[in-house]
């Protein structure tokens, strides 16, 4: 399909070709990124992009829903089975909208929400000051313990008792340890708050049984579908039976118009893929790889927030190396190692140039990289750090990275290289 584009729009074709080459010729360590399967790619590039399906199966506003109703029901069935949830809404355009829908389903504008502070690992949409979620709602962010980098449940409980939030948000975008959703539920119960759990990053680990699921504890679970879950770019909400109608209404007509049917179709494919022993093996390797990469980096003298990882993600505290996060991320990018600079808990540096770099293993594990490659990657990262101002060495690392990448092909999306 993609090769036909060469004929219709050579300019865009060429840009896609370049991006495809970049994705296969670099080590992608951004923990929120992945490579989808060919099946997911085909479904999301299918004719379902042509269909409007406002409403829900059996209750649509346009005709011609003979097939879309079947697809949405299948996507919902697969999602509820995979996550063992009462109900799934597979329409949210992305994780951010899913969160907004979760909040608006449960509470009113002006009510208080309590989510993890962005600078401590939370997401923008957990009530960070520049996000609409802090303008619409009264936001009281909770920090982590800046000495340990860990969630401090006594502090969270004290804050919750003091501010009486209507929603507590559990979940993170840069937290390398397991999150105890059960304790969150207990705190939420004590203060009469709803619990919303956002598993955007860890959904793939949750379905593989490698991270405790929030489904039994949370009123609403929000997720993206494109991170460790390895589906198309989208969002999803899971909830208890009692919240079904509120959640559905909050998504449509509350926040969205027509669902992206091509995305939903690809979500259905991804849910089927995630419900296989192969996916469990994949997710198991993601965590194994992260632990080995973390251990090797520590051997090289890197400081890691919380001293390691339980999941797919590692947060490097670069203060001990005296390298600013942005400088490190840029140097790594020149060496074909793609990461993002990130604040570390209690960071005194500004968010545009923080002291951390965030990395993760979902994408490289999809390519089939394992323990030996993790050792190699740790060595590359260390070489770049040790030679941060030496362009010829950084260039040499880039060549070694390219060689490694050539041995681990990405899923075949783009036939013509
Ligand atoms: C990525 C992420 C989101 C937002 O997802 P988008 O699809 O980028 O809107 C929400 N919450 C968390 C915890 C995330 O990591």
CSV table of C-alpha atoms and ligand atoms in Angstrom, one decimal:
chain,number,residue,atom,x,y,z
A,1,UNK,CA,0.0,0.0,0.0
A,2,UNK,CA,2.7,2.4,1.0
A,3,UNK,CA,4.7,1.9,-2.2
A,4,UNK,CA,1.7,3.1,-4.2
A,5,UNK,CA,2.1,6.5,-2.5
A,6,UNK,CA,5.3,7.0,-4.5
A,7,UNK,CA,3.2,7.5,-7.6
A,8,UNK,CA,0.5,9.7,-6.0
A,9,UNK,CA,2.6,11.9,-3.7
A,10,UNK,CA,6.3,11.5,-4.2
A,11,UNK,CA,7.1,14.3,-1.8
A,12,UNK,CA,5.3,12.7,1.2
A,13,UNK,CA,6.4,9.3,0.1
A,14,UNK,CA,10.0,10.4,0.3
A,15,UNK,CA,9.5,11.9,3.8
A,16,UNK,CA,7.9,8.6,5.0
A,17,UNK,CA,10.8,6.7,3.6
A,18,UNK,CA,13.2,8.9,5.5
A,19,UNK,CA,11.3,8.5,8.7
A,20,UNK,CA,11.1,4.8,8.2
A,21,UNK,CA,14.9,4.7,7.7
A,22,UNK,CA,15.4,6.8,10.8
A,23,UNK,CA,13.2,4.5,12.9
A,24,UNK,CA,15.1,1.4,11.7
A,25,UNK,CA,18.5,3.0,11.8
A,26,UNK,CA,18.4,4.2,15.4
A,27,UNK,CA,18.0,2.7,18.9
A,28,UNK,CA,14.7,4.0,20.1
A,29,UNK,CA,14.9,4.3,23.9
A,30,UNK,CA,11.9,6.6,24.3
A,31,UNK,CA,9.8,4.5,26.8
A,32,UNK,CA,6.5,5.6,25.3
A,33,UNK,CA,7.3,4.5,21.8
A,34,UNK,CA,7.1,1.2,20.1
A,35,UNK,CA,6.9,-0.5,16.7
A,36,UNK,CA,3.4,-1.9,15.8
A,37,UNK,CA,3.0,-5.1,13.9
A,38,UNK,CA,2.2,-5.1,10.2
A,39,UNK,CA,-1.3,-6.2,11.0
A,40,UNK,CA,-1.9,-3.2,13.2
A,41,UNK,CA,-0.4,-0.9,10.6
A,42,UNK,CA,-2.6,-2.3,7.9
A,43,UNK,CA,-5.8,-2.0,10.0
A,44,UNK,CA,-5.0,1.6,10.9
A,45,UNK,CA,-4.4,2.4,7.2
A,46,UNK,CA,-7.6,0.8,6.1
A,47,UNK,CA,-10.9,2.1,4.6
A,48,UNK,CA,-12.4,2.4,8.1
A,49,UNK,CA,-10.9,5.9,8.1
A,50,UNK,CA,-13.7,6.8,5.7
A,51,UNK,CA,-16.6,6.1,8.1
A,52,UNK,CA,-18.4,8.3,10.6
A,53,UNK,CA,-19.8,6.4,13.5
A,54,UNK,CA,-20.9,8.9,16.1
A,55,UNK,CA,-22.6,7.2,19.0
A,56,UNK,CA,-22.2,3.6,20.1
A,57,UNK,CA,-23.1,0.2,18.5
A,58,UNK,CA,-26.8,0.0,17.9
A,59,UNK,CA,-27.2,3.7,18.8
A,60,UNK,CA,-25.6,5.7,16.0
A,61,UNK,CA,-26.5,9.0,14.4
A,62,UNK,CA,-25.6,8.0,10.8
A,63,UNK,CA,-26.6,5.0,8.7
A,64,UNK,CA,-24.2,2.5,7.2
A,65,UNK,CA,-23.0,1.0,10.5
A,66,UNK,CA,-23.5,-2.6,9.6
A,67,UNK,CA,-19.7,-3.3,9.9
A,68,UNK,CA,-18.6,-0.6,12.3
A,69,UNK,CA,-21.0,-1.9,15.0
A,70,UNK,CA,-19.4,-5.3,14.7
A,71,UNK,CA,-15.9,-3.8,14.8
A,72,UNK,CA,-16.6,-1.7,17.9
A,73,UNK,CA,-18.2,-4.6,19.7
A,74,UNK,CA,-15.3,-6.8,18.9
A,75,UNK,CA,-12.8,-4.2,20.1
A,76,UNK,CA,-14.8,-3.8,23.3
A,77,UNK,CA,-15.0,-7.5,23.9
A,78,UNK,CA,-11.3,-8.0,23.3
A,79,UNK,CA,-10.5,-5.2,25.6
A,80,UNK,CA,-12.7,-6.3,28.5
A,81,UNK,CA,-11.5,-9.8,28.2
A,82,UNK,CA,-7.8,-8.7,28.1
A,83,UNK,CA,-8.1,-6.4,31.1
A,84,UNK,CA,-10.8,-8.4,32.9
A,85,UNK,CA,-12.9,-5.2,33.1
A,86,UNK,CA,-16.6,-4.8,33.3
A,87,UNK,CA,-16.7,-2.2,30.5
A,88,UNK,CA,-14.4,-0.8,27.9
A,89,UNK,CA,-14.8,2.4,25.9
A,90,UNK,CA,-12.5,2.2,22.9
A,91,UNK,CA,-13.3,5.6,21.4
A,92,UNK,CA,-10.9,8.1,23.1
A,93,UNK,CA,-8.7,9.7,20.5
A,94,UNK,CA,-5.7,9.5,22.8
A,95,UNK,CA,-4.6,9.2,26.4
A,96,UNK,CA,-5.0,12.9,27.1
A,97,UNK,CA,-8.7,12.9,26.0
A,98,UNK,CA,-9.3,9.7,27.8
A,99,UNK,CA,-8.1,11.3,31.1
A,100,UNK,CA,-10.3,14.3,30.5
A,101,UNK,CA,-13.3,12.1,29.9
A,102,UNK,CA,-12.6,10.0,33.0
A,103,UNK,CA,-12.6,13.2,35.1
A,104,UNK,CA,-15.6,14.7,33.5
A,105,UNK,CA,-17.5,11.4,33.9
A,106,UNK,CA,-17.0,11.4,37.7
A,107,UNK,CA,-16.8,15.0,38.9
A,108,UNK,CA,-17.8,18.7,38.2
A,109,UNK,CA,-15.6,21.6,37.0
A,110,UNK,CA,-14.0,23.2,40.1
A,111,UNK,CA,-13.8,20.0,42.1
A,112,UNK,CA,-10.4,19.0,43.3
A,113,UNK,CA,-8.2,16.4,41.7
A,114,UNK,CA,-5.0,15.0,43.1
A,115,UNK,CA,-2.5,13.6,40.7
A,116,UNK,CA,1.3,13.0,40.6
A,117,UNK,CA,3.2,16.2,40.0
A,118,UNK,CA,4.6,16.4,36.4
A,119,UNK,CA,8.1,17.2,37.7
A,120,UNK,CA,8.0,14.0,39.8
A,121,UNK,CA,6.8,11.7,37.1
A,122,UNK,CA,3.1,12.4,36.5
A,123,UNK,CA,1.5,13.4,33.2
A,124,UNK,CA,0.4,16.9,32.1
A,125,UNK,CA,-3.2,15.7,32.2
A,126,UNK,CA,-3.0,14.7,35.9
A,127,UNK,CA,-3.6,18.4,36.8
A,128,UNK,CA,-0.3,20.0,35.9
A,129,UNK,CA,-0.4,23.8,35.9
A,130,UNK,CA,-0.2,24.4,32.2
A,131,UNK,CA,-2.9,21.8,31.4
A,132,UNK,CA,-6.6,22.4,31.0
A,133,UNK,CA,-7.0,19.8,33.8
A,134,UNK,CA,-5.7,22.3,36.3
A,135,UNK,CA,-7.9,25.1,35.0
A,136,UNK,CA,-11.1,23.1,34.9
A,137,UNK,CA,-10.4,21.4,38.1
A,138,UNK,CA,-8.7,22.5,41.3
A,139,UNK,CA,-5.5,20.6,41.2
A,140,UNK,CA,-3.4,19.5,44.2
A,141,UNK,CA,-0.4,17.6,42.9
A,142,UNK,CA,1.4,15.1,45.1
A,143,UNK,CA,5.2,14.7,44.9
A,144,UNK,CA,7.3,11.7,45.4
A,145,UNK,CA,9.9,11.4,48.2
A,146,UNK,CA,12.8,13.4,46.7
A,147,UNK,CA,15.4,11.4,48.7
A,148,UNK,CA,14.2,7.9,47.5
A,149,UNK,CA,12.3,8.9,44.3
A,150,UNK,CA,9.5,6.7,45.6
A,151,UNK,CA,5.8,7.3,46.1
A,152,UNK,CA,5.2,8.2,49.8
A,153,UNK,CA,1.8,7.0,50.7
A,154,UNK,CA,1.8,8.6,54.1
A,155,UNK,CA,2.4,12.0,52.5
A,156,UNK,CA,-0.3,11.3,49.8
A,157,UNK,CA,-2.8,10.3,52.5
A,158,UNK,CA,-2.0,13.4,54.5
A,159,UNK,CA,-2.5,15.6,51.5
A,160,UNK,CA,-5.7,13.8,50.6
A,161,UNK,CA,-7.1,14.3,54.1
A,162,UNK,CA,-6.2,18.0,54.0
A,163,UNK,CA,-7.5,18.8,50.5
A,164,UNK,CA,-10.4,16.2,50.2
A,165,UNK,CA,-10.0,15.6,46.4
A,166,UNK,CA,-13.0,14.2,44.5
A,167,UNK,CA,-10.5,12.2,42.3
A,168,UNK,CA,-7.1,10.7,43.1
A,169,UNK,CA,-5.1,9.9,40.0
A,170,UNK,CA,-2.7,7.1,40.2
A,171,UNK,CA,-0.3,6.4,37.4
A,172,UNK,CA,2.8,8.0,35.9
A,173,UNK,CA,4.8,8.8,32.8
A,174,UNK,CA,8.2,8.7,34.4
A,175,UNK,CA,8.1,6.4,37.4
A,176,UNK,CA,10.4,3.3,37.2
A,177,UNK,CA,8.8,1.3,40.0
A,178,UNK,CA,5.6,-0.7,40.5
A,179,UNK,CA,2.6,1.4,41.5
A,180,UNK,CA,0.5,-0.1,44.3
A,181,UNK,CA,-3.0,0.7,43.2
A,182,UNK,CA,-4.5,-1.1,46.2
A,183,UNK,CA,-3.0,1.4,48.6
A,184,UNK,CA,-4.3,4.2,46.4
A,185,UNK,CA,-7.8,2.7,46.6
A,186,UNK,CA,-7.6,2.6,50.4
A,187,UNK,CA,-6.6,6.2,50.5
A,188,UNK,CA,-9.3,7.2,48.1
A,189,UNK,CA,-11.9,5.4,50.1
A,190,UNK,CA,-10.8,7.1,53.3
A,191,UNK,CA,-11.4,10.5,51.9
A,192,UNK,CA,-14.4,9.7,49.7
A,193,UNK,CA,-12.6,10.2,46.4
A,194,UNK,CA,-12.9,8.3,43.2
A,195,UNK,CA,-9.7,6.5,42.0
A,196,UNK,CA,-8.7,7.0,38.4
A,197,UNK,CA,-5.7,4.9,37.4
A,198,UNK,CA,-3.8,5.9,34.3
A,199,UNK,CA,-1.7,3.0,32.9
A,200,UNK,CA,-0.8,4.6,29.6
A,201,UNK,CA,2.8,3.5,30.0
A,202,UNK,CA,2.4,0.1,31.6
A,203,UNK,CA,-0.7,-1.3,30.0
A,204,UNK,CA,1.3,-4.0,28.1
A,205,UNK,CA,2.9,-5.1,31.4
A,206,UNK,CA,-0.4,-5.2,33.1
A,207,UNK,CA,-2.0,-7.4,30.5
A,208,UNK,CA,1.0,-9.7,30.6
A,209,UNK,CA,0.7,-10.0,34.4
A,210,UNK,CA,4.0,-8.3,35.1
A,211,UNK,CA,2.5,-5.3,36.9
A,212,UNK,CA,-0.5,-5.5,39.2
A,213,UNK,CA,-3.6,-4.5,37.5
A,214,UNK,CA,-5.6,-1.5,38.8
A,215,UNK,CA,-8.8,-2.8,37.4
A,216,UNK,CA,-10.1,-4.3,40.7
A,217,UNK,CA,-9.3,-1.1,42.6
A,218,UNK,CA,-10.0,1.9,40.3
A,219,UNK,CA,-13.3,3.4,39.4
A,220,UNK,CA,-12.0,4.2,36.0
A,221,UNK,CA,-8.8,3.0,34.3
A,222,UNK,CA,-7.4,5.1,31.5
A,223,UNK,CA,-4.8,4.1,29.0
A,224,UNK,CA,-3.2,4.8,25.7
A,225,UNK,CA,-3.0,2.0,23.3
A,226,UNK,CA,0.3,2.8,21.6
A,227,UNK,CA,3.0,2.5,24.3
A,228,UNK,CA,3.8,-0.9,25.9
A,229,UNK,CA,0.5,-2.2,24.6
A,230,UNK,CA,1.9,-1.9,21.1
A,231,UNK,CA,-1.3,-0.8,19.3
A,232,UNK,CA,-2.1,2.2,17.2
A,233,UNK,CA,-2.0,5.7,18.6
A,234,UNK,CA,-5.2,5.9,20.6
A,235,UNK,CA,-6.8,5.8,24.0
A,236,UNK,CA,-9.2,3.6,26.0
A,237,UNK,CA,-11.2,3.7,29.2
A,238,UNK,CA,-12.1,0.7,31.4
A,239,UNK,CA,-14.5,1.0,34.2
A,240,UNK,CA,-16.7,-0.7,36.7
A,241,UNK,CA,-20.2,-1.5,35.6
A,242,UNK,CA,-21.8,1.3,37.7
A,243,UNK,CA,-19.8,4.0,35.8
A,244,UNK,CA,-20.5,2.6,32.2
A,245,UNK,CA,-23.1,5.2,31.2
A,246,UNK,CA,-21.3,8.2,32.7
A,247,UNK,CA,-18.0,7.2,31.0
A,248,UNK,CA,-19.6,6.6,27.7
A,249,UNK,CA,-21.5,9.9,27.8
A,250,UNK,CA,-18.3,11.7,28.8
A,251,UNK,CA,-16.5,10.5,25.7
A,252,UNK,CA,-19.4,11.0,23.3
A,253,UNK,CA,-21.1,13.4,23.2
A,254,UNK,CA,-19.2,15.0,26.1
A,255,UNK,CA,-15.8,15.5,24.5
A,256,UNK,CA,-15.6,13.9,21.1
A,257,UNK,CA,-17.5,13.6,17.8
A,258,UNK,CA,-17.0,10.7,15.5
A,259,UNK,CA,-14.6,8.0,16.8
A,260,UNK,CA,-11.6,7.2,14.6
A,261,UNK,CA,-12.8,3.9,13.3
A,262,UNK,CA,-9.5,3.0,11.6
A,263,UNK,CA,-7.8,3.4,14.9
A,264,UNK,CA,-10.4,1.4,16.8
A,265,UNK,CA,-10.1,-1.4,14.2
A,266,UNK,CA,-6.3,-1.5,14.8
A,267,UNK,CA,-6.9,-1.4,18.5
A,268,UNK,CA,-9.0,-4.6,18.1
A,269,UNK,CA,-6.1,-6.2,16.3
A,270,UNK,CA,-3.6,-5.1,18.9
A,271,UNK,CA,-5.8,-6.5,21.7
A,272,UNK,CA,-5.8,-9.9,20.0
A,273,UNK,CA,-2.1,-9.7,19.6
A,274,UNK,CA,-1.7,-8.8,23.3
A,275,UNK,CA,-3.8,-11.8,24.3
A,276,UNK,CA,-1.1,-14.4,23.2
A,277,UNK,CA,1.8,-16.2,24.9
A,278,UNK,CA,4.1,-14.4,22.4
A,279,UNK,CA,3.0,-11.0,23.9
A,280,UNK,CA,3.6,-12.2,27.4
A,281,UNK,CA,7.1,-13.4,26.4
A,282,UNK,CA,7.6,-9.9,24.8
A,283,UNK,CA,6.6,-8.0,27.9
A,284,UNK,CA,8.7,-10.3,30.1
A,285,UNK,CA,11.7,-9.5,28.0
A,286,UNK,CA,10.9,-5.8,28.1
A,287,UNK,CA,11.3,-5.9,31.9
A,288,UNK,CA,14.3,-8.2,31.8
A,289,UNK,CA,16.0,-5.9,29.3
A,290,UNK,CA,15.3,-2.8,31.4
A,291,UNK,CA,16.7,-4.4,34.6
A,292,UNK,CA,19.9,-5.4,32.7
A,293,UNK,CA,20.3,-2.1,31.1
A,294,UNK,CA,19.8,-0.4,34.5
A,295,UNK,CA,22.3,-2.7,36.2
A,296,UNK,CA,24.9,-2.1,33.5
A,297,UNK,CA,24.4,1.7,33.6
A,298,UNK,CA,25.0,1.6,37.4
A,299,UNK,CA,28.2,-0.4,36.8
A,300,UNK,CA,29.3,2.5,34.6
A,301,UNK,CA,28.6,4.9,37.5
A,302,UNK,CA,25.3,6.3,36.4
A,303,UNK,CA,22.8,7.3,39.1
A,304,UNK,CA,19.3,6.0,38.5
A,305,UNK,CA,16.3,7.5,40.2
A,306,UNK,CA,15.1,4.9,42.8
A,307,UNK,CA,18.3,2.9,42.1
A,308,UNK,CA,16.9,0.8,39.3
A,309,UNK,CA,13.6,-0.3,37.7
A,310,UNK,CA,10.7,-2.7,38.1
A,311,UNK,CA,9.2,-1.9,34.7
A,312,UNK,CA,10.2,-0.8,31.2
A,313,UNK,CA,11.6,2.6,32.2
A,314,UNK,CA,14.8,4.0,33.6
A,315,UNK,CA,15.3,7.6,34.8
A,316,UNK,CA,19.0,8.6,34.7
A,317,UNK,CA,20.0,11.3,37.2
A,318,UNK,CA,22.9,13.0,35.4
A,319,UNK,CA,24.0,15.3,38.2
A,320,UNK,CA,26.8,12.9,39.3
A,321,UNK,CA,28.1,13.0,35.7
A,322,UNK,CA,27.8,16.7,35.6
A,323,UNK,CA,26.1,16.6,32.2
A,324,UNK,CA,22.9,18.6,31.6
A,325,UNK,CA,20.0,16.4,30.4
A,326,UNK,CA,19.4,18.2,27.2
A,327,UNK,CA,23.1,18.1,26.2
A,328,UNK,CA,23.2,14.3,26.9
A,329,UNK,CA,19.9,13.6,24.9
A,330,UNK,CA,21.2,15.7,22.0
A,331,UNK,CA,24.6,13.9,22.0
A,332,UNK,CA,22.9,10.5,22.2
A,333,UNK,CA,20.7,11.5,19.3
A,334,UNK,CA,23.7,12.3,17.2
A,335,UNK,CA,24.9,8.8,18.0
A,336,UNK,CA,21.5,7.4,16.8
A,337,UNK,CA,20.3,6.7,20.3
A,338,UNK,CA,17.0,8.4,20.7
A,339,UNK,CA,15.9,9.4,24.3
A,340,UNK,CA,14.2,12.3,26.0
A,341,UNK,CA,15.5,14.7,28.6
A,342,UNK,CA,13.4,14.7,31.7
A,343,UNK,CA,13.1,16.3,35.1
A,344,UNK,CA,14.1,14.2,38.0
A,345,UNK,CA,12.2,14.4,41.3
A,346,UNK,CA,13.2,17.6,43.1
A,347,UNK,CA,15.1,18.9,40.0
A,348,UNK,CA,16.4,22.4,40.6
A,349,UNK,CA,17.1,22.9,36.9
A,350,UNK,CA,14.3,24.2,34.5
A,351,UNK,CA,12.1,21.7,32.7
A,352,UNK,CA,13.6,22.8,29.3
A,353,UNK,CA,17.0,21.7,30.5
A,354,UNK,CA,16.5,19.3,33.4
A,355,UNK,CA,19.1,17.0,35.0
A,356,UNK,CA,17.6,13.7,33.8
A,357,UNK,CA,17.3,11.5,30.7
A,358,UNK,CA,14.4,9.0,30.5
A,359,UNK,CA,14.9,5.7,28.6
A,360,UNK,CA,13.0,2.5,28.2
A,361,UNK,CA,13.1,-0.9,26.5
A,362,UNK,CA,9.6,-1.4,24.7
A,363,UNK,CA,10.8,-0.5,21.2
A,364,UNK,CA,14.1,-2.2,21.2
A,365,UNK,CA,12.6,-5.4,22.7
A,366,UNK,CA,10.1,-5.5,19.8
A,367,UNK,CA,13.1,-5.6,17.5
A,368,UNK,CA,14.3,-8.7,19.3
A,369,UNK,CA,17.1,-7.2,21.3
A,370,UNK,CA,18.0,-9.1,24.4
A,371,UNK,CA,20.6,-9.2,27.2
A,372,UNK,CA,23.8,-9.0,25.1
A,373,UNK,CA,22.4,-6.0,23.2
A,374,UNK,CA,21.5,-4.3,26.5
A,375,UNK,CA,25.1,-4.5,27.6
A,376,UNK,CA,26.2,-3.0,24.2
A,377,UNK,CA,23.7,-0.2,24.5
A,378,UNK,CA,24.8,0.6,28.1
A,379,UNK,CA,28.4,0.7,26.7
A,380,UNK,CA,27.3,3.1,23.9
A,381,UNK,CA,25.5,5.4,26.4
A,382,UNK,CA,28.6,5.4,28.6
A,383,UNK,CA,30.9,6.1,25.7
A,384,UNK,CA,28.8,9.1,24.7
A,385,UNK,CA,28.7,10.4,28.3
A,386,UNK,CA,32.5,10.0,28.7
A,387,UNK,CA,33.1,11.8,25.4
A,388,UNK,CA,30.3,14.3,25.5
A,389,UNK,CA,32.3,17.0,23.6
A,390,UNK,CA,34.2,14.6,21.2
A,391,UNK,CA,32.2,14.6,17.9
A,392,UNK,CA,34.4,12.0,16.2
A,393,UNK,CA,33.8,9.4,19.0
A,394,UNK,CA,30.1,10.2,19.0
A,395,UNK,CA,30.0,9.6,15.3
A,396,UNK,CA,31.9,6.3,15.7
A,397,UNK,CA,29.2,5.2,18.3
A,398,UNK,CA,26.6,6.2,15.7
A,399,UNK,CA,28.2,3.8,13.2
A,400,UNK,CA,28.3,1.0,15.7
A,401,UNK,CA,24.6,1.6,16.5
A,402,UNK,CA,23.7,1.4,12.8
A,403,UNK,CA,25.5,-1.9,12.6
A,404,UNK,CA,23.6,-3.2,15.6
A,405,UNK,CA,20.3,-2.0,14.2
A,406,UNK,CA,20.9,-3.8,10.9
A,407,UNK,CA,20.9,-7.1,12.8
A,408,UNK,CA,17.5,-6.4,14.4
A,409,UNK,CA,15.0,-5.4,11.7
A,410,UNK,CA,11.9,-3.5,12.6
A,411,UNK,CA,8.5,-5.0,11.8
A,412,UNK,CA,8.1,-4.8,8.0
A,413,UNK,CA,6.0,-1.7,7.2
A,414,UNK,CA,7.9,0.0,4.6
A,415,UNK,CA,8.9,-2.4,1.9
A,416,UNK,CA,10.9,-0.2,-0.3
A,417,UNK,CA,14.0,1.2,1.6
B,1,LIG,C1,1.4,9.2,27.3
B,1,LIG,C2,0.5,9.5,28.5
B,1,LIG,C3,-0.7,10.1,28.4
B,1,LIG,C4,-1.2,10.8,27.2
B,1,LIG,O1,-1.3,10.1,26.0
B,1,LIG,P1,-1.4,10.9,24.6
B,1,LIG,O2,-1.9,9.7,23.8
B,1,LIG,O3,-0.1,11.4,24.3
B,1,LIG,O4,-2.4,11.9,24.7
B,1,LIG,C5,-1.5,10.1,29.5
B,1,LIG,N1,-1.1,9.6,30.7
B,1,LIG,C6,0.1,9.1,30.8
B,1,LIG,C7,0.5,8.5,32.2
B,1,LIG,C8,1.0,9.0,29.7
B,1,LIG,O5,2.2,8.4,29.9
